[in-house]
């Protein structure tokens, strides 16, 4: 996608692969988690997959996305001004939300492979109820508006105040899944604010100034905490409905999400130093395209596998995840050559109007 991509920064002279690799890891985990949910919900698949994997993934993958989405907000606001930056982001996020709601919910109205979750035409008008994974877009827009107006980077006191306020709000809504625009995702806001305050250039400095040993120690410590939370099992997930939202599950959930975020960042920094992982960084650079299209792709893949008599959950998880990552990349590539880039970016006429404003 162009520089309007909401989940990756514009290319710059100090770009480090750590951020892209972290996005790549996160989007693969997101696709895997949604494949797991689809397998669980399918009566045609013999599944024994119910266990700690899905909750463990939901504990961390979207938290990483939220943190990374905040890293380059200050740079964007400083370069273009708050009003212009918000106009560009707002137009993009609203366009993608409306378009993919129509595509994804519309497919359920049509039925066919999507008949198991059929929707009525009236549901196309219920835009306040986000379709599947698309809740992330209105929440991200609201969070972006918040920080662009507050400018938490202007002073330490202002930054800590916003971080504290959003953290307090997150504790109230953690484990709540309201299926309403902006409300779903509120628990991620402090991680986004933390990303805004940390800044992408500081991540580059921190990574470049850290030895392999230091990164490995951080990864080991964070991984131990994260796996400990998963092993305990009694935790609340930030954005998925959790049966117990009392103090102890909330505490475990916050610890698990925070340690999982640090784990992914440390592992990504280590992987960024290895050759041959440009493909994973590329997956991260195209994370939005994958995020938008993988649900539709996953439903079709599952339907094909069931029609072919594949009933083992392991095959569905492996094939569904691989195709769920690769097929959206193919769709993005074809869209760019078929002059259908508007599937993943603001249509060119709207971009020209914004540039002229």
Coordinates of C-alpha atoms in Angstrom, one line a residue:
X1 CA 0.0 0.0 0.0
X2 CA 1.1 3.6 -0.3
X3 CA 2.1 5.9 2.5
X4 CA -1.5 6.0 3.6
X5 CA -1.1 2.5 5.0
X6 CA -2.4 2.7 8.6
X7 CA -0.3 -0.1 10.0
X8 CA 3.2 0.8 8.8
X9 CA 5.3 3.9 8.6
X10 CA 6.4 5.6 5.5
X11 CA 9.8 4.5 4.3
X12 CA 12.6 6.6 5.8
X13 CA 16.4 6.7 6.0
X14 CA 16.4 5.1 9.5
X15 CA 13.9 2.4 8.8
X16 CA 14.6 -0.8 10.7
X17 CA 13.1 -4.2 9.9
X18 CA 12.1 -4.8 13.5
X19 CA 8.8 -3.0 13.2
X20 CA 7.9 -4.8 9.9
X21 CA 8.9 -8.2 11.3
X22 CA 6.8 -7.6 14.4
X23 CA 3.8 -6.7 12.2
X24 CA 4.5 -9.8 10.1
X25 CA 4.5 -12.0 13.2
X26 CA 1.3 -10.4 14.5
X27 CA -0.7 -10.7 11.3
X28 CA 0.2 -14.4 10.9
X29 CA -0.9 -14.9 14.5
X30 CA -4.1 -13.0 13.8
X31 CA -4.9 -15.1 10.7
X32 CA -4.2 -18.3 12.7
X33 CA -6.5 -17.2 15.5
X34 CA -9.3 -16.5 13.1
X35 CA -8.8 -19.8 11.4
X36 CA -9.0 -21.5 14.8
X37 CA -12.3 -19.8 15.5
X38 CA -13.7 -20.8 12.1
X39 CA -12.7 -24.4 12.7
X40 CA -14.3 -24.4 16.1
X41 CA -17.5 -23.1 14.7
X42 CA -17.7 -25.6 11.8
X43 CA -19.7 -28.7 12.4
X44 CA -18.1 -30.4 9.4
X45 CA -14.6 -30.5 10.9
X46 CA -13.4 -33.0 13.5
X47 CA -11.8 -30.7 15.9
X48 CA -9.8 -31.3 19.0
X49 CA -8.1 -27.9 18.9
X50 CA -10.0 -26.3 21.7
X51 CA -7.4 -25.5 24.3
X52 CA -5.1 -22.7 25.3
X53 CA -3.8 -21.6 21.9
X54 CA -6.7 -19.3 20.8
X55 CA -6.8 -17.4 24.1
X56 CA -3.0 -17.2 24.2
X57 CA -3.1 -15.6 20.7
X58 CA -5.9 -13.2 21.5
X59 CA -3.9 -12.1 24.6
X60 CA -1.1 -10.6 22.5
X61 CA -1.5 -10.3 18.7
X62 CA -3.8 -7.3 18.4
X63 CA -2.0 -5.6 21.3
X64 CA 1.2 -5.6 19.2
X65 CA -0.7 -4.1 16.3
X66 CA -2.0 -1.4 18.5
X67 CA 1.4 -0.5 19.9
X68 CA 3.0 -0.5 16.5
X69 CA 0.2 1.7 15.0
X70 CA 1.2 4.4 17.4
X71 CA 4.9 4.5 16.7
X72 CA 4.8 7.0 13.8
X73 CA 1.8 9.2 14.7
X74 CA 3.8 12.0 16.1
X75 CA 6.0 12.1 13.0
X76 CA 2.9 12.3 10.8
X77 CA 1.3 15.0 12.8
X78 CA 4.5 17.0 12.9
X79 CA 5.0 16.8 9.2
X80 CA 1.5 17.4 8.0
X81 CA -0.2 19.2 10.9
X82 CA -3.0 17.7 13.0
X83 CA -5.9 18.8 10.7
X84 CA -4.4 17.4 7.5
X85 CA -3.1 14.3 9.2
X86 CA -6.6 13.5 10.6
X87 CA -8.3 14.3 7.4
X88 CA -6.1 11.8 5.5
X89 CA -6.4 9.1 8.2
X90 CA -10.1 9.7 8.7
X91 CA -10.9 9.4 5.0
X92 CA -8.8 6.3 4.6
X93 CA -10.2 4.5 7.6
X94 CA -13.8 5.4 6.9
X95 CA -13.4 4.3 3.3
X96 CA -11.8 1.0 4.2
X97 CA -14.4 0.3 6.9
X98 CA -17.4 1.0 4.6
X99 CA -16.0 -0.9 1.6
X100 CA -15.0 -4.0 3.5
X101 CA -18.1 -4.0 5.5
X102 CA -20.0 -4.1 2.2
X103 CA -17.8 -6.9 0.9
X104 CA -17.6 -9.0 4.0
X105 CA -21.2 -8.6 5.2
X106 CA -22.5 -8.6 1.7
X107 CA -21.0 -12.0 1.1
X108 CA -23.0 -13.3 4.1
X109 CA -26.1 -11.9 2.6
X110 CA -25.4 -13.7 -0.7
X111 CA -24.9 -17.0 1.1
X112 CA -23.1 -19.9 -0.7
X113 CA -19.9 -20.7 1.2
X114 CA -20.9 -18.0 3.7
X115 CA -24.3 -19.4 4.5
X116 CA -23.3 -20.7 7.9
X117 CA -23.2 -17.1 9.1
X118 CA -25.9 -15.7 6.8
X119 CA -27.0 -12.1 7.2
X120 CA -30.1 -10.2 6.1
X121 CA -29.8 -7.2 3.7
X122 CA -30.9 -5.0 6.6
X123 CA -27.6 -5.7 8.4
X124 CA -25.7 -3.9 5.6
X125 CA -27.1 -0.7 7.1
X126 CA -26.0 -1.5 10.7
X127 CA -22.7 0.2 10.3
X128 CA -22.4 0.8 14.1
X129 CA -22.0 -2.9 14.5
X130 CA -18.6 -3.8 13.1
X131 CA -18.2 -6.8 10.9
X132 CA -15.7 -9.4 12.2
X133 CA -12.2 -8.0 12.4
X134 CA -13.2 -4.6 11.0
X135 CA -13.8 -3.1 14.5
X136 CA -10.1 -2.3 14.5
X137 CA -10.5 0.6 12.0
X138 CA -13.0 2.8 13.8
X139 CA -11.2 2.2 17.1
X140 CA -7.9 3.2 15.5
X141 CA -9.4 6.3 14.0
X142 CA -10.8 7.3 17.4
X143 CA -7.5 6.7 19.1
X144 CA -5.6 8.6 16.4
X145 CA -8.0 11.6 16.8
X146 CA -7.4 11.5 20.6
X147 CA -3.6 11.7 20.5
X148 CA -3.6 14.1 17.6
X149 CA -5.7 16.5 19.6
X150 CA -4.0 16.0 23.0
X151 CA -0.4 15.9 21.7
X152 CA 0.9 13.8 24.5
X153 CA 4.5 14.1 23.2
X154 CA 4.6 17.8 24.1
X155 CA 5.4 17.1 27.8
X156 CA 6.2 14.2 30.1
X157 CA 3.3 15.2 32.4
X158 CA 0.8 15.3 29.5
X159 CA 2.0 12.0 28.1
X160 CA 1.8 10.2 31.5
X161 CA -1.6 11.6 32.2
X162 CA -3.0 10.3 28.9
X163 CA -1.4 7.0 29.4
X164 CA -2.7 6.7 32.9
X165 CA -6.2 7.8 31.9
X166 CA -6.4 5.3 29.0
X167 CA -5.0 2.5 31.2
X168 CA -7.7 3.1 33.8
X169 CA -10.3 3.0 31.1
X170 CA -8.8 -0.2 29.7
X171 CA -9.1 -1.9 33.1
X172 CA -12.8 -1.1 33.1
X173 CA -13.5 -2.5 29.6
X174 CA -10.9 -5.3 29.5
X175 CA -12.5 -8.6 28.4
X176 CA -15.6 -6.8 27.2
X177 CA -16.8 -7.4 23.6
X178 CA -19.6 -4.9 22.9
X179 CA -19.6 -5.3 19.1
X180 CA -20.0 -1.5 18.6
X181 CA -17.8 0.9 16.7
X182 CA -15.0 2.5 18.8
X183 CA -16.2 0.7 22.0
X184 CA -14.7 -2.6 20.8
X185 CA -11.0 -2.0 21.1
X186 CA -10.9 0.5 24.0
X187 CA -8.8 -1.8 26.0
X188 CA -6.0 -1.4 23.4
X189 CA -5.8 2.4 23.7
X190 CA -3.0 2.5 26.4
X191 CA -0.9 0.3 24.2
X192 CA -1.5 2.7 21.2
X193 CA -0.7 5.7 23.4
X194 CA 2.5 3.9 24.6
X195 CA 3.5 3.4 21.0
X196 CA 2.9 7.1 20.4
X197 CA 5.1 8.1 23.4
X198 CA 7.9 5.6 22.6
X199 CA 8.1 6.6 18.9
X200 CA 9.5 4.7 16.0
X201 CA 12.9 6.4 16.0
X202 CA 13.4 5.5 19.6
X203 CA 12.7 1.9 18.8
X204 CA 15.3 2.0 16.1
X205 CA 17.8 3.6 18.5
X206 CA 17.0 1.0 21.2
X207 CA 17.3 -1.9 18.9
X208 CA 20.5 -0.8 17.2
X209 CA 22.1 -0.1 20.6
X210 CA 21.3 -3.5 22.0
X211 CA 23.4 -6.5 21.9
X212 CA 22.1 -9.9 20.8
X213 CA 22.6 -11.1 24.4
X214 CA 20.6 -8.2 25.9
X215 CA 17.7 -8.8 23.4
X216 CA 17.8 -12.6 24.1
X217 CA 17.6 -12.0 27.9
X218 CA 14.7 -9.6 27.4
X219 CA 12.9 -12.2 25.2
X220 CA 13.6 -15.0 27.7
X221 CA 12.2 -13.0 30.6
X222 CA 9.2 -11.7 28.7
X223 CA 8.5 -15.2 27.3
X224 CA 8.7 -16.7 30.7
X225 CA 6.1 -14.3 32.0
X226 CA 3.9 -14.7 29.0
X227 CA 4.0 -18.5 29.1
X228 CA 3.4 -18.4 32.8
X229 CA 0.2 -16.5 32.3
X230 CA -0.9 -18.8 29.6
X231 CA -0.1 -21.8 31.8
X232 CA -2.2 -20.4 34.6
X233 CA -5.0 -20.0 32.1
X234 CA -7.2 -17.9 34.3
X235 CA -6.8 -14.6 32.4
X236 CA -9.1 -12.1 30.7
X237 CA -8.4 -11.3 27.0
X238 CA -8.3 -7.5 26.1
X239 CA -10.7 -7.4 23.2
X240 CA -12.5 -10.8 23.3
X241 CA -15.4 -11.7 25.6
X242 CA -14.0 -13.2 28.8
X243 CA -16.2 -15.1 31.2
X244 CA -14.5 -13.8 34.3
X245 CA -13.5 -10.1 34.4
X246 CA -12.8 -9.9 38.1
X247 CA -9.5 -8.4 39.5
X248 CA -7.3 -11.5 39.3
X249 CA -8.1 -12.5 35.6
X250 CA -7.7 -8.8 34.7
X251 CA -4.3 -8.7 36.4
X252 CA -3.2 -11.8 34.6
X253 CA -4.5 -10.6 31.3
X254 CA -2.7 -7.2 31.6
X255 CA 0.5 -9.0 32.6
X256 CA 0.2 -11.5 29.7
X257 CA -0.5 -8.8 27.1
X258 CA 2.3 -6.6 28.2
X259 CA 4.9 -9.4 28.5
X260 CA 3.6 -10.8 25.1
X261 CA 4.2 -7.4 23.5
X262 CA 7.7 -7.2 24.8
X263 CA 8.4 -10.8 23.7
X264 CA 7.3 -10.1 20.1
X265 CA 9.3 -6.9 19.9
X266 CA 12.4 -8.6 21.3
X267 CA 12.1 -11.6 19.1
X268 CA 11.5 -9.3 16.1
X269 CA 14.6 -7.4 16.9
X270 CA 16.6 -10.6 17.0
X271 CA 15.1 -11.8 13.7
X272 CA 15.8 -8.5 12.1
X273 CA 19.5 -9.2 12.4
X274 CA 19.2 -12.5 10.5
X275 CA 19.5 -12.7 6.7
X276 CA 16.7 -14.3 4.6
X277 CA 13.8 -12.9 6.5
X278 CA 12.9 -10.1 4.1
X279 CA 9.7 -12.1 3.2
X280 CA 8.5 -11.7 6.8
X281 CA 9.2 -8.0 6.8
X282 CA 7.3 -7.8 3.5
X283 CA 4.3 -9.6 5.1
X284 CA 4.4 -7.0 7.8
X285 CA 4.5 -4.1 5.3
X286 CA 1.3 -5.5 3.7
X287 CA -0.3 -6.2 7.0
X288 CA -3.4 -4.1 6.3
X289 CA -4.2 -5.9 3.1
X290 CA -4.0 -9.2 4.8
X291 CA -6.0 -8.0 7.8
X292 CA -8.8 -6.7 5.5
X293 CA -9.1 -9.7 3.2
X294 CA -8.1 -12.8 5.3
X295 CA -11.6 -13.5 6.7
X296 CA -13.2 -13.8 3.3
X297 CA -10.3 -15.9 2.1
X298 CA -10.5 -18.1 5.2
X299 CA -14.2 -18.9 4.7
X300 CA -13.6 -19.9 1.1
X301 CA -10.6 -22.0 2.0
X302 CA -12.5 -23.8 4.7
X303 CA -15.4 -24.5 2.3
X304 CA -13.0 -25.9 -0.3
X305 CA -11.3 -28.2 2.2
X306 CA -14.6 -29.5 3.6
X307 CA -15.8 -30.2 0.0
X308 CA -12.6 -32.1 -0.6
X309 CA -13.3 -34.2 2.5
X310 CA -10.6 -32.7 4.7
X311 CA -11.9 -32.9 8.2
X312 CA -8.8 -32.8 10.5
X313 CA -8.3 -29.6 12.3
X314 CA -4.5 -29.6 11.8
X315 CA -4.8 -29.5 8.0
X316 CA -7.4 -26.7 8.2
X317 CA -5.1 -24.7 10.6
X318 CA -2.0 -25.0 8.4
X319 CA -3.6 -24.6 5.0
X320 CA -6.0 -21.9 6.2
X321 CA -3.3 -19.8 7.8
X322 CA -0.9 -20.1 4.8
X323 CA -3.6 -19.2 2.3
X324 CA -5.0 -16.6 4.6
X325 CA -1.7 -14.8 4.5
X326 CA -0.7 -15.4 0.9
X327 CA -4.0 -15.0 -1.0
X328 CA -4.6 -11.4 0.2
X329 CA -1.1 -10.6 -1.0
X330 CA -2.1 -12.0 -4.4
X331 CA -5.3 -10.0 -4.3
X332 CA -3.3 -6.8 -3.5
X333 CA -0.9 -7.5 -6.4
X334 CA -3.6 -8.1 -8.9
X335 CA -5.6 -5.1 -7.7
X336 CA -2.7 -2.8 -8.3
X337 CA -2.4 -4.0 -11.9
X338 CA -6.1 -4.0 -12.6
X339 CA -6.5 -0.4 -11.4
X340 CA -8.4 -1.6 -8.4
X341 CA -6.0 -0.2 -5.8
X342 CA -9.1 1.4 -4.1
X343 CA -9.7 -2.0 -2.5
X344 CA -6.9 -1.2 0.0
X345 CA -6.3 2.5 -0.4
X346 CA -8.3 5.7 -0.7
X347 CA -9.5 6.1 -4.4
X348 CA -7.3 8.4 -6.4
X349 CA -9.9 11.1 -6.9
X350 CA -10.4 11.4 -3.2
X351 CA -6.6 11.4 -2.6
X352 CA -6.3 14.3 -5.1
X353 CA -9.0 16.3 -3.4
X354 CA -7.3 15.8 0.0
X355 CA -4.0 17.0 -1.5
X356 CA -5.6 20.0 -3.0
X357 CA -7.4 21.0 0.2

